[in-house]
Coordinates of C-alpha atoms in Angstrom, one line a residue:
M11 CA 188.3 185.3 89.1
S12 CA 189.3 184.0 92.5
F13 CA 190.9 180.9 91.2
R14 CA 193.2 182.6 88.7
P15 CA 196.8 181.3 89.3
K16 CA 199.3 183.8 90.7
P17 CA 201.5 185.7 88.1
G18 CA 204.6 183.7 87.2
S19 CA 203.3 180.4 88.8
I20 CA 202.3 178.9 85.5
P21 CA 205.2 177.2 83.7
E22 CA 206.0 178.0 80.0
S23 CA 206.5 174.3 79.2
P24 CA 204.1 172.2 77.1
G25 CA 201.5 170.4 79.1
V26 CA 197.8 169.5 79.8
Y27 CA 195.5 171.5 82.1
R28 CA 192.2 170.8 83.8
F29 CA 189.4 173.1 85.0
R30 CA 187.3 171.9 87.9
D31 CA 183.9 173.0 89.3
A32 CA 183.1 173.7 93.0
H33 CA 182.6 170.0 93.6
G34 CA 186.0 169.1 92.2
R35 CA 184.5 167.7 89.0
V36 CA 186.7 168.0 85.9
I37 CA 184.7 170.1 83.4
Y38 CA 187.3 170.9 80.7
V39 CA 190.7 169.4 79.6
G40 CA 193.0 171.1 77.2
K41 CA 196.7 171.0 76.0
A42 CA 199.1 173.7 75.1
K43 CA 202.6 174.2 73.8
S44 CA 203.0 176.9 76.5
L45 CA 200.8 176.5 79.5
R46 CA 201.4 180.1 80.7
Q47 CA 200.4 181.6 77.4
R48 CA 197.4 179.4 77.0
L49 CA 196.0 179.8 80.5
N50 CA 196.6 183.5 80.6
S51 CA 194.4 183.9 77.5
Y52 CA 191.4 182.6 79.6
F53 CA 191.8 185.4 82.2
A54 CA 192.8 188.3 79.8
D55 CA 189.5 189.7 78.5
F56 CA 186.4 187.8 79.6
S57 CA 184.0 189.7 77.2
A58 CA 186.0 188.7 74.2
L59 CA 185.8 185.0 74.9
H60 CA 183.5 182.5 73.1
P61 CA 180.0 182.2 74.9
R62 CA 180.7 178.6 75.8
T63 CA 184.1 179.4 77.2
Q64 CA 182.5 182.2 79.3
S65 CA 180.0 179.6 80.6
M66 CA 182.9 177.2 81.4
L67 CA 184.9 179.8 83.3
T68 CA 181.9 180.9 85.4
T69 CA 181.2 177.2 86.3
A70 CA 184.9 176.6 87.1
A71 CA 186.4 177.0 90.6
D72 CA 189.9 175.7 90.1
V73 CA 192.5 174.9 87.5
D74 CA 195.6 172.7 87.6
W75 CA 198.1 171.4 85.1
T76 CA 200.7 168.7 84.3
V77 CA 203.9 169.4 82.5
V78 CA 205.0 166.9 79.8
G79 CA 208.1 166.5 77.7
T80 CA 206.8 166.4 74.1
E81 CA 203.7 167.3 72.0
V82 CA 203.0 163.6 71.5
E83 CA 202.9 163.0 75.3
A84 CA 200.5 166.0 75.6
L85 CA 198.2 164.5 72.9
Q86 CA 198.2 161.1 74.7
L87 CA 197.5 162.6 78.2
E88 CA 194.8 164.9 76.9
Y89 CA 193.0 162.0 75.2
S90 CA 193.3 159.8 78.3
W91 CA 192.0 162.5 80.6
I92 CA 189.0 163.3 78.3
K93 CA 188.2 159.6 78.3
E94 CA 188.6 159.3 82.1
F95 CA 186.7 162.4 83.2
D96 CA 184.2 162.9 80.4
P97 CA 184.3 166.7 80.9
R98 CA 181.0 168.4 80.0
F99 CA 182.6 171.4 78.2
N100 CA 185.0 169.4 76.0
V101 CA 184.3 168.8 72.3
K102 CA 182.5 165.5 71.9
Y103 CA 181.9 164.1 68.5
R104 CA 178.4 162.5 68.5
D105 CA 177.2 160.2 65.8
D106 CA 174.2 161.6 64.0
K107 CA 172.9 158.1 63.8
S108 CA 173.9 154.6 64.9
Y109 CA 175.8 153.1 62.1
P110 CA 175.8 149.4 61.4
Y111 CA 179.0 147.4 60.7
L112 CA 179.6 144.1 59.0
A113 CA 181.5 142.0 61.6
V114 CA 183.2 138.7 61.4
T115 CA 183.8 137.1 64.9
M116 CA 187.2 135.7 64.3
S117 CA 187.7 135.3 68.1
E118 CA 185.2 132.4 68.1
D119 CA 186.0 128.8 67.3
F120 CA 183.6 128.9 64.3
P121 CA 183.6 132.6 63.1
R122 CA 180.2 134.1 62.4
V123 CA 179.2 136.9 59.9
Q124 CA 176.7 139.4 61.4
V125 CA 175.5 143.0 61.5
M126 CA 176.7 144.8 64.6
R127 CA 176.2 148.3 66.1
G128 CA 177.8 150.0 69.0
A129 CA 181.2 149.4 70.6
R130 CA 183.7 147.2 68.9
R131 CA 184.7 144.0 70.5
K132 CA 188.3 142.7 70.6
G133 CA 189.1 139.9 68.2
N134 CA 186.4 140.7 65.6
R135 CA 187.0 142.0 62.1
Y136 CA 184.8 145.0 61.1
F137 CA 183.9 146.4 57.7
G138 CA 182.0 149.6 57.1
P139 CA 180.2 151.4 58.6
Y140 CA 177.3 151.3 56.2
S141 CA 174.4 153.8 56.1
H142 CA 171.7 151.0 56.2
A143 CA 171.7 147.5 57.6
W144 CA 169.9 146.2 54.5
A145 CA 172.9 147.2 52.4
I146 CA 175.1 144.9 54.5
R147 CA 172.6 142.0 54.2
E148 CA 172.4 142.3 50.5
T149 CA 176.2 142.1 50.2
V150 CA 176.4 139.2 52.6
D151 CA 173.6 137.3 50.8
L152 CA 175.7 137.5 47.6
L153 CA 179.0 136.6 49.2
L154 CA 177.6 133.6 51.1
R155 CA 177.3 131.8 47.8
V156 CA 181.1 131.8 47.4
F157 CA 182.1 132.0 51.0
P158 CA 179.5 129.9 53.0
V159 CA 180.4 131.2 56.4
R160 CA 178.1 130.6 59.4
T161 CA 175.6 133.5 60.1
C162 CA 173.5 131.8 62.8
S163 CA 173.4 132.7 66.5
S164 CA 175.2 130.6 69.2
G165 CA 171.9 129.0 70.3
V166 CA 170.9 127.9 66.8
F167 CA 174.4 126.6 66.1
K168 CA 174.4 124.6 69.3
R169 CA 171.0 123.2 68.7
A170 CA 171.8 122.1 65.2
G171 CA 174.8 120.3 66.5
Q172 CA 172.7 118.5 69.1
I173 CA 170.0 117.3 66.7
G174 CA 172.5 116.5 63.9
R175 CA 170.6 118.6 61.3
P176 CA 171.7 122.0 59.8
C177 CA 169.4 124.9 59.4
L178 CA 167.9 126.0 56.0
L179 CA 171.0 127.9 54.9
G180 CA 173.0 124.6 55.2
Y181 CA 170.5 122.9 52.8
I182 CA 170.7 125.6 50.2
D183 CA 174.5 125.8 50.3
K184 CA 174.8 129.3 51.8
C185 CA 176.4 127.8 54.9
S186 CA 179.1 125.1 55.0
A187 CA 177.3 123.6 58.1
P188 CA 180.3 123.2 60.5
C189 CA 177.6 122.6 63.2
V190 CA 177.1 119.0 61.8
G191 CA 180.7 118.5 60.7
R192 CA 180.4 119.0 56.9
V193 CA 183.7 121.0 57.2
T194 CA 186.3 121.0 59.9
Q195 CA 187.0 123.9 62.2
Q196 CA 190.1 124.9 60.2
E197 CA 188.3 124.7 56.9
H198 CA 185.6 126.9 58.1
R199 CA 188.1 129.4 59.5
D200 CA 189.8 129.5 56.1
L201 CA 186.5 130.4 54.5
A202 CA 186.1 133.2 57.0
E203 CA 189.6 134.4 56.3
D204 CA 188.8 134.5 52.5
F205 CA 185.6 136.4 53.2
C206 CA 187.5 139.0 55.2
D207 CA 190.2 139.2 52.4
F208 CA 187.5 139.9 49.8
M209 CA 185.8 142.5 52.0
A210 CA 189.2 144.1 52.6
G211 CA 189.7 144.7 48.9
N212 CA 191.7 141.7 47.8
T213 CA 189.1 140.8 45.2
S214 CA 190.9 140.0 42.0
R215 CA 192.5 136.8 43.1
F216 CA 189.2 135.2 44.0
I217 CA 187.6 136.1 40.7
K218 CA 190.6 134.9 38.7
R219 CA 190.6 131.6 40.7
L220 CA 186.9 131.0 40.0
E221 CA 187.3 131.9 36.3
K222 CA 190.2 129.3 36.0
E223 CA 188.1 126.6 37.8
M224 CA 185.1 127.4 35.5
R225 CA 187.3 127.0 32.3
E226 CA 188.7 123.7 33.6
A227 CA 185.2 122.4 34.4
A228 CA 184.0 123.3 31.0
A229 CA 187.0 121.7 29.3
E230 CA 186.2 118.5 31.3
Q231 CA 182.6 118.8 30.2
E232 CA 181.4 119.3 33.8
Y233 CA 178.9 121.8 32.6
E234 CA 176.7 122.0 35.8
R235 CA 179.8 122.7 37.9
A236 CA 180.9 125.3 35.4
A237 CA 177.5 127.0 35.5
R238 CA 177.6 127.2 39.3
L239 CA 181.1 128.7 39.1
R240 CA 179.8 131.2 36.5
D241 CA 177.0 132.2 38.9
D242 CA 179.5 132.5 41.7
I243 CA 181.6 134.9 39.6
Q244 CA 178.5 137.0 38.8
A245 CA 177.6 137.2 42.5
L246 CA 181.1 138.5 43.4
Q247 CA 180.9 141.0 40.6
R248 CA 177.5 142.3 41.7
A249 CA 178.8 142.7 45.2
L250 CA 181.7 144.8 43.8
E251 CA 179.3 146.9 41.8
K252 CA 177.7 148.1 45.0
Q253 CA 180.9 149.8 46.0
A254 CA 181.9 152.6 43.7
V255 CA 185.6 152.8 42.5
V256 CA 186.8 156.3 43.3
L257 CA 190.6 156.0 43.6
G258 CA 193.4 153.8 42.3
E259 CA 193.4 150.1 43.3
G260 CA 195.3 149.6 46.5
T261 CA 194.4 153.1 47.9
D262 CA 193.5 152.9 51.6
A263 CA 192.4 156.2 53.0
D264 CA 189.9 157.9 55.3
V265 CA 188.6 161.1 53.7
I266 CA 187.5 163.6 56.3
A267 CA 185.6 166.9 55.6
L268 CA 184.1 169.6 57.8
A269 CA 181.2 172.0 57.7
E270 CA 180.9 174.5 60.5
D271 CA 179.4 177.7 61.9
P272 CA 180.3 179.7 65.0
L273 CA 178.6 177.3 67.4
E274 CA 178.7 173.8 65.8
A275 CA 180.5 171.7 63.2
A276 CA 179.6 168.5 61.3
V277 CA 182.2 165.9 60.2
Q278 CA 181.8 163.4 57.4
V279 CA 184.1 160.5 56.7
F280 CA 184.3 158.3 53.6
Y281 CA 186.2 155.0 54.2
V282 CA 188.1 154.1 51.0
R283 CA 189.7 150.6 50.9
G284 CA 191.2 149.1 47.8
G285 CA 190.2 152.2 45.9
R286 CA 186.5 151.6 46.7
I287 CA 184.2 153.5 49.1
R288 CA 183.5 150.9 51.8
G289 CA 181.5 153.0 54.2
Q290 CA 180.4 156.4 55.4
R291 CA 179.9 158.0 58.8
G292 CA 179.0 161.4 60.3
W293 CA 179.4 163.3 63.5
V294 CA 178.3 166.6 65.0
V295 CA 180.0 168.7 67.7
D296 CA 179.3 171.7 69.8
K297 CA 182.2 174.2 69.8
V298 CA 183.4 175.1 73.2
E299 CA 185.7 178.0 72.2
E300 CA 187.0 179.7 69.1
T301 CA 188.4 176.7 67.2
S302 CA 190.2 176.6 63.9
P303 CA 189.4 173.9 61.3
G304 CA 192.9 172.4 62.0
E305 CA 192.1 172.2 65.8
L306 CA 188.8 170.5 65.1
V307 CA 190.5 168.0 62.8
E308 CA 193.1 167.3 65.6
Q309 CA 190.4 166.7 68.2
F310 CA 188.5 164.5 65.8
L311 CA 191.5 162.3 64.9
L312 CA 192.3 161.8 68.6
Q313 CA 188.7 160.7 69.4
M314 CA 188.2 158.6 66.3
Y315 CA 191.5 156.7 66.3
G316 CA 192.2 156.8 70.1
E317 CA 191.3 153.1 70.6
A318 CA 191.2 151.9 67.0
G319 CA 193.0 148.6 66.3
P320 CA 195.8 148.5 63.7
E321 CA 193.5 146.7 61.2
S322 CA 191.1 149.7 61.3
M323 CA 193.8 152.3 60.6
P324 CA 194.3 153.5 57.0
R325 CA 197.6 154.2 55.4
E326 CA 196.5 157.7 54.6
V327 CA 194.2 160.3 56.3
L328 CA 193.0 163.1 54.0
V329 CA 191.8 166.2 55.9
P330 CA 190.5 169.6 54.9
A331 CA 193.1 171.4 57.1
L332 CA 196.3 170.1 58.8
P333 CA 196.2 170.0 62.7
P334 CA 198.5 172.6 64.4
D335 CA 200.7 169.7 65.6
H336 CA 200.2 167.5 62.5
E337 CA 203.7 165.8 62.8
A338 CA 202.9 164.8 66.4
V339 CA 199.4 163.6 65.3
A340 CA 200.9 161.6 62.5
E341 CA 203.4 160.1 64.8
L342 CA 200.7 159.1 67.3
L343 CA 198.6 157.5 64.5
T344 CA 201.7 155.7 63.3
E345 CA 202.3 154.2 66.7
Q346 CA 198.6 153.1 66.8
R347 CA 198.8 151.4 63.3
R348 CA 202.3 150.1 63.9
A349 CA 203.1 151.3 60.3
R350 CA 203.4 154.7 58.7
V351 CA 200.3 156.9 58.5
E352 CA 200.3 160.1 56.4
V353 CA 198.0 163.0 57.3
R354 CA 197.7 165.5 54.5
V355 CA 195.4 167.8 52.6
P356 CA 194.7 166.7 49.0
Q357 CA 195.7 169.4 46.4
R358 CA 194.5 168.0 43.0
G359 CA 193.1 165.1 41.1
D360 CA 190.6 162.4 42.2
K361 CA 191.4 162.7 45.9
K362 CA 190.6 166.5 45.9
S363 CA 187.3 165.7 44.0
L364 CA 186.4 163.1 46.5
M365 CA 187.1 165.6 49.3
E366 CA 184.7 168.0 47.7
T367 CA 182.0 165.3 47.6
V368 CA 182.5 164.5 51.3
A369 CA 182.4 168.3 52.1
R370 CA 179.0 168.6 50.4
N371 CA 177.8 165.7 52.6
A372 CA 179.1 167.4 55.7
K373 CA 177.3 170.7 54.8
E374 CA 174.0 168.8 54.2
S375 CA 174.4 166.9 57.5
L376 CA 175.0 170.2 59.4
A377 CA 171.9 171.7 57.9
Q378 CA 169.7 168.7 58.9
H379 CA 171.2 168.7 62.4
K380 CA 170.4 172.4 62.8
V381 CA 166.8 171.8 62.2
R382 CA 166.6 168.9 64.7
R383 CA 168.9 170.5 67.3
A384 CA 167.0 173.9 67.4
G385 CA 163.8 172.2 68.4
D386 CA 165.6 169.9 70.9
L387 CA 167.5 172.6 72.7
T388 CA 164.5 174.9 72.9
T389 CA 162.3 172.1 74.2
R390 CA 164.8 171.0 76.9
S391 CA 165.4 174.5 78.1
K392 CA 161.7 175.2 78.2
A393 CA 161.1 172.0 80.2
L394 CA 163.7 172.8 82.8
Q395 CA 162.4 176.3 83.3
E396 CA 158.8 175.1 83.6
I397 CA 159.9 172.7 86.3
A398 CA 161.7 175.5 88.1
D399 CA 158.7 177.8 87.9
A400 CA 156.2 175.1 89.0
L401 CA 158.3 174.0 92.0
D402 CA 159.4 177.6 92.9
L403 CA 163.1 176.7 92.5
D404 CA 165.9 179.3 92.5
Q405 CA 167.3 178.0 89.2
A406 CA 166.6 175.4 86.6
P407 CA 167.3 171.9 87.8
L408 CA 170.3 171.0 85.6
R409 CA 170.9 167.7 87.4
I410 CA 167.8 165.6 88.3
E411 CA 167.9 162.3 90.2
C412 CA 164.8 160.1 90.3
Y413 CA 164.2 157.1 92.6
D414 CA 161.8 154.2 92.2
V415 CA 161.2 151.1 94.3
S416 CA 160.3 147.7 92.8
H417 CA 159.2 144.4 94.5
L418 CA 156.8 141.5 94.3
Q419 CA 154.6 141.3 97.3
G420 CA 157.4 142.6 99.5
E421 CA 160.0 140.2 98.3
N422 CA 163.3 141.0 96.5
V423 CA 162.9 144.7 97.2
V424 CA 165.2 146.9 95.0
A425 CA 165.4 150.6 94.1
S426 CA 166.9 152.5 91.2
M427 CA 168.5 155.9 90.8
V428 CA 168.6 157.5 87.4
V429 CA 170.3 160.8 86.5
F430 CA 169.3 163.4 83.9
E431 CA 171.7 166.3 83.2
D432 CA 170.5 169.2 81.0
G433 CA 167.4 167.2 80.3
L434 CA 169.3 164.2 78.9
A435 CA 169.9 160.8 80.5
R436 CA 173.4 160.2 81.9
K437 CA 173.4 156.4 82.1
S438 CA 177.0 156.1 83.4
E439 CA 175.8 157.6 86.7
Y440 CA 172.7 155.3 87.2
R441 CA 172.8 153.3 90.4
R442 CA 170.8 150.5 91.9
F443 CA 170.1 149.4 95.5
A444 CA 169.2 146.2 97.2
V445 CA 166.7 147.5 99.9
K446 CA 167.0 146.0 103.3
T447 CA 163.7 147.3 104.9
K448 CA 160.5 145.5 104.2
E449 CA 158.1 148.0 105.7
G450 CA 156.6 149.4 102.5
D451 CA 157.5 151.8 99.7
V452 CA 157.7 154.9 102.0
A453 CA 160.3 153.3 104.3
S454 CA 162.2 152.0 101.3
I455 CA 162.4 155.5 99.8
Y456 CA 163.6 156.9 103.1
E457 CA 166.3 154.2 103.3
V458 CA 167.6 154.7 99.7
I459 CA 167.7 158.5 100.0
N460 CA 169.5 158.2 103.3
R461 CA 172.1 155.8 101.9
R462 CA 172.7 157.8 98.8
F463 CA 173.2 161.1 100.5
R464 CA 175.1 159.6 103.4
R465 CA 177.6 158.4 100.8
Y466 CA 177.6 161.8 99.3
L467 CA 178.6 163.4 102.6
E468 CA 181.2 160.7 103.2
E469 CA 182.8 161.4 99.8
R470 CA 182.6 165.2 100.4
S471 CA 184.5 164.6 103.6
A472 CA 187.0 162.4 101.8
T473 CA 187.7 165.2 99.3
G474 CA 188.1 167.8 102.0
E475 CA 185.0 169.8 101.0
L476 CA 183.4 169.6 104.4
A477 CA 186.5 170.8 106.1
A478 CA 186.6 173.8 103.9
D479 CA 182.9 174.5 104.5
D480 CA 183.5 174.3 108.3
G481 CA 186.4 176.8 108.1
G482 CA 189.2 174.3 107.5
D483 CA 191.8 174.6 104.7
G484 CA 190.3 171.8 102.8
E485 CA 193.7 170.7 101.5
G486 CA 194.6 167.1 100.8
G487 CA 191.4 166.2 98.9
H488 CA 191.4 164.5 95.6
G489 CA 188.1 165.9 94.2
P490 CA 185.6 163.4 92.8
I491 CA 188.4 160.9 91.8
D492 CA 189.2 158.1 94.3
P493 CA 193.0 158.2 94.9
E494 CA 193.0 154.4 95.5
T495 CA 191.2 153.3 92.3
G496 CA 191.8 156.3 90.1
K497 CA 188.1 156.2 89.1
P498 CA 185.3 158.8 89.8
R499 CA 183.6 158.4 93.1
K500 CA 180.1 157.0 92.7
F501 CA 178.1 159.5 94.7
A502 CA 180.3 162.6 94.5
Y503 CA 177.8 165.0 92.8
P504 CA 174.6 166.3 94.4
P505 CA 171.5 166.9 92.3
N506 CA 169.5 170.1 92.1
L507 CA 166.2 168.1 92.3
V508 CA 165.3 164.7 93.7
V509 CA 162.2 163.1 92.2
V510 CA 160.6 160.1 93.8
D511 CA 158.0 157.8 92.2
G512 CA 154.9 158.4 94.4
A513 CA 152.8 161.1 96.1
G514 CA 153.0 163.1 99.3
P515 CA 154.2 160.4 101.7
Q516 CA 157.1 159.3 99.5
A517 CA 158.2 162.9 98.9
A518 CA 157.9 163.6 102.7
A519 CA 160.1 160.5 103.4
A520 CA 162.8 161.8 101.0
R521 CA 162.7 165.2 102.5
R522 CA 162.9 163.8 106.1
A523 CA 166.0 161.8 105.1
L524 CA 167.7 164.9 103.7
D525 CA 166.8 167.0 106.7
E526 CA 168.2 164.4 109.1
L527 CA 171.5 164.5 107.2
G528 CA 171.6 168.3 107.3
I529 CA 171.2 168.7 103.5
D530 CA 169.1 171.8 102.7
D531 CA 170.2 172.7 99.2
V532 CA 168.5 169.8 97.3
S533 CA 164.8 170.2 96.3
V534 CA 162.4 167.2 96.5
C535 CA 159.2 166.3 94.7
G536 CA 157.1 163.2 94.1
L537 CA 155.3 162.3 90.8
A538 CA 152.2 160.1 91.3
K539 CA 151.3 157.8 88.5
R540 CA 147.5 157.8 88.8
L541 CA 146.8 161.4 87.7
E542 CA 150.5 162.5 87.0
E543 CA 150.3 164.9 89.9
V544 CA 153.5 166.6 91.3
W545 CA 153.7 166.6 95.1
L546 CA 155.9 168.7 97.3
P547 CA 156.8 167.5 100.9
G548 CA 154.3 168.6 103.5
D549 CA 151.7 170.0 101.0
D550 CA 148.1 168.9 101.3
Q551 CA 147.4 169.6 97.6
P552 CA 149.5 168.6 94.6
V553 CA 151.1 171.0 92.1
I554 CA 149.1 170.6 88.9
M555 CA 151.2 171.1 85.8
P556 CA 149.4 171.4 82.4
R557 CA 149.1 168.1 80.5
S558 CA 150.8 169.7 77.5
S559 CA 153.6 171.0 79.6
E560 CA 157.2 170.1 78.5
G561 CA 158.2 170.2 82.1
L562 CA 155.7 167.5 83.1
Y563 CA 156.7 165.5 80.0
L564 CA 160.4 165.6 81.2
L565 CA 159.4 164.5 84.7
Q566 CA 157.4 161.6 83.3
R567 CA 160.4 160.5 81.2
V568 CA 162.7 160.7 84.2
R569 CA 160.1 158.7 86.3
D570 CA 159.5 156.1 83.6
E571 CA 163.3 155.6 83.1
A572 CA 163.7 155.0 86.9
H573 CA 160.8 152.6 86.8
R574 CA 162.3 150.7 83.8
F575 CA 165.7 150.5 85.5
A576 CA 164.2 149.3 88.8
I577 CA 162.1 146.6 87.1
T578 CA 165.1 145.3 85.2
Y579 CA 167.1 144.9 88.3
H580 CA 164.2 143.3 90.2
R581 CA 163.6 140.8 87.5
S582 CA 167.2 139.8 87.3
K583 CA 167.4 139.4 91.1
R584 CA 164.2 137.4 91.2
S585 CA 165.3 135.2 88.3
K586 CA 168.6 134.5 90.1
T587 CA 166.7 133.7 93.3
V588 CA 164.4 131.3 91.5
K589 CA 167.3 129.5 89.9
E590 CA 169.2 129.2 93.1
S591 CA 166.1 128.0 95.1
A592 CA 165.3 125.3 92.6
L593 CA 168.7 123.7 93.1
D594 CA 169.1 124.5 96.8
G595 CA 167.1 121.3 97.6
V596 CA 169.5 119.0 95.9
P597 CA 171.7 117.4 98.6
G598 CA 175.4 117.4 98.0
L599 CA 175.2 120.2 95.4
G600 CA 177.4 123.2 96.3
P601 CA 177.5 126.6 94.7
A602 CA 180.3 125.7 92.2
R603 CA 178.4 122.7 90.9
R604 CA 175.1 124.7 90.7
Q605 CA 176.8 127.4 88.7
A606 CA 178.4 124.8 86.3
L607 CA 175.0 123.1 85.7
L608 CA 173.2 126.4 85.0
K609 CA 176.0 127.4 82.6
H610 CA 175.9 124.1 80.8
F611 CA 172.1 123.8 80.4
G612 CA 171.2 127.5 80.4
S613 CA 168.1 127.2 82.6
V614 CA 166.6 125.0 85.3
K615 CA 163.8 124.1 82.9
K616 CA 166.3 122.5 80.4
L617 CA 168.1 120.8 83.3
R618 CA 164.9 119.3 84.5
E619 CA 164.3 117.8 81.1
A620 CA 167.9 116.3 80.9
T621 CA 168.7 112.7 81.6
A622 CA 171.2 111.5 84.2
A623 CA 173.7 110.6 81.4
E624 CA 173.4 114.2 79.9
I625 CA 174.0 115.7 83.4
C626 CA 177.1 113.5 83.8
E627 CA 178.6 115.5 80.9
V628 CA 179.1 118.5 83.2
P629 CA 182.6 118.5 84.8
G630 CA 182.4 117.6 88.4
I631 CA 179.1 115.7 88.2
G632 CA 179.3 112.0 88.7
P633 CA 176.6 109.3 88.1
S634 CA 175.4 109.2 91.7
I635 CA 174.9 113.0 92.1
A636 CA 173.3 113.0 88.6
E637 CA 170.7 110.5 89.7
V638 CA 170.0 112.6 92.9
I639 CA 169.5 115.8 90.7
V640 CA 167.1 114.0 88.4
S641 CA 165.0 112.5 91.2
T642 CA 164.9 115.8 93.1
L643 CA 164.0 118.0 90.1
K644 CA 161.5 115.5 88.7
G645 CA 159.9 115.2 92.1
E646 CA 159.3 119.0 92.4
S647 CA 158.2 119.6 88.8
P648 CA 154.5 120.3 88.3

């Protein structure tokens, strides 16, 4: 391979290395105790390598490395580079479903209990994950009897405070109704803290306290209160019954098990807190190269705990095999938790039995994933090949970009660019454009394609690629990473195929824009909505793909996603224009005050319904300007 480093140029020190493709894009990141030994293994015997490793090496055009002092530094740098560059050939653990969590928003003045999915937010307390949202709601319904914490949205909470009347939960004693002042802010926060303590496993003190209060109430012949306390105790006990006791009380551990074959692996995790299983979660992963169970565990631990807060870290991580650098991994997790974390393989007893249960779940998860994945990979490969055959392309279009224009009678013209790689949406690379021309969709497509690929040429020039193409040495470039911001350049990667929403004229406009920029290695087609016809630039007749074609279905999905993204941007821009225009006519009202009014009332409609006294509550708005706002908005309302 032409990019193989010269003999003796690779240091023997520990470090982290990066493979890049012809466009300078990082496609794989790895670490090694000895960089020389590890990198030489890639260039020794190509035929003996894992198929995915062979694919990575044929895609690569360059390799570089960074020397570090310790194995912990190598782990940290490897994780940060994988997160920054998102290399396509690195192991990525993907959830086999979107797991819900029970969240308590402790960062708010009045914490709220709710079901949440997706990325964690700073300041919230999370419990789970759970396999089903209804399991969370059942538990919360039981606990609200004892810990009546708010569960309503911000809008409902604010409205209840304005009208001075709580919602239904406040009337049936499943909310302490802080919205109307039944409890103070601190009293409500104390309730939320108790709720979190109970969910974290500190259950016995609450049950003992309620039992003591029940006996005291009975002794004082307050039988109704004693009965309520008895029901509260039963509610807590039913909530506890939903979580099986598997280990000794006080045990906090994440139990991780693997099931694998030569190409893929499945990971299952049981979260044990206070000796009880609090949640379960699963991942699947494509293997990039020959990987031992210990190496898979190491990569998994880095991705799983890389950004976890101290409250999410267990005291103990039980794994099926120790990572090669298990001491360095344990040290890294200890730094993350700010307290000792043990990583070990259970050898006997209840922990080993639980590990076997988790392993059976992992095996079943891999079997189910195989059935789904087989159909998915086959379908996507077939779709890309059908597109290549129909459009007479040299190769399957692994990267497709689609463009759509959206407007309302020529106003607020916008366009979208969506990206599909290997048949899957890559949302981090979506882009949107505010279109300047108002001469119709064809002119808009020409403008957007021209702007997008002009940026591409500028960024190629910035990386030194154009100089290399023209015979220069191409040195001094920084690849697709902007040296000033340290972030990937927005338009650094060209597509194999450009799809535009429209027929022949739109496709011809896109082709003309590319030709004028001297770009001849990007194919173009248009997809017309009316009959789902595929148009090539300059052709009088469309390419007719069968209605049942997977290729046509993929093009439709790409086009529909571009349309959705464009419509969303257009609506937000139009809404902003409407809000601004409604307040533009108010004399003496500048941008800062307009923004403050909209933030306070939420919409122009609500502002129009407000009195002058209510408008005066907004900082910076006095009685005189409030009267002007009322008279202006009332005068223009229908």
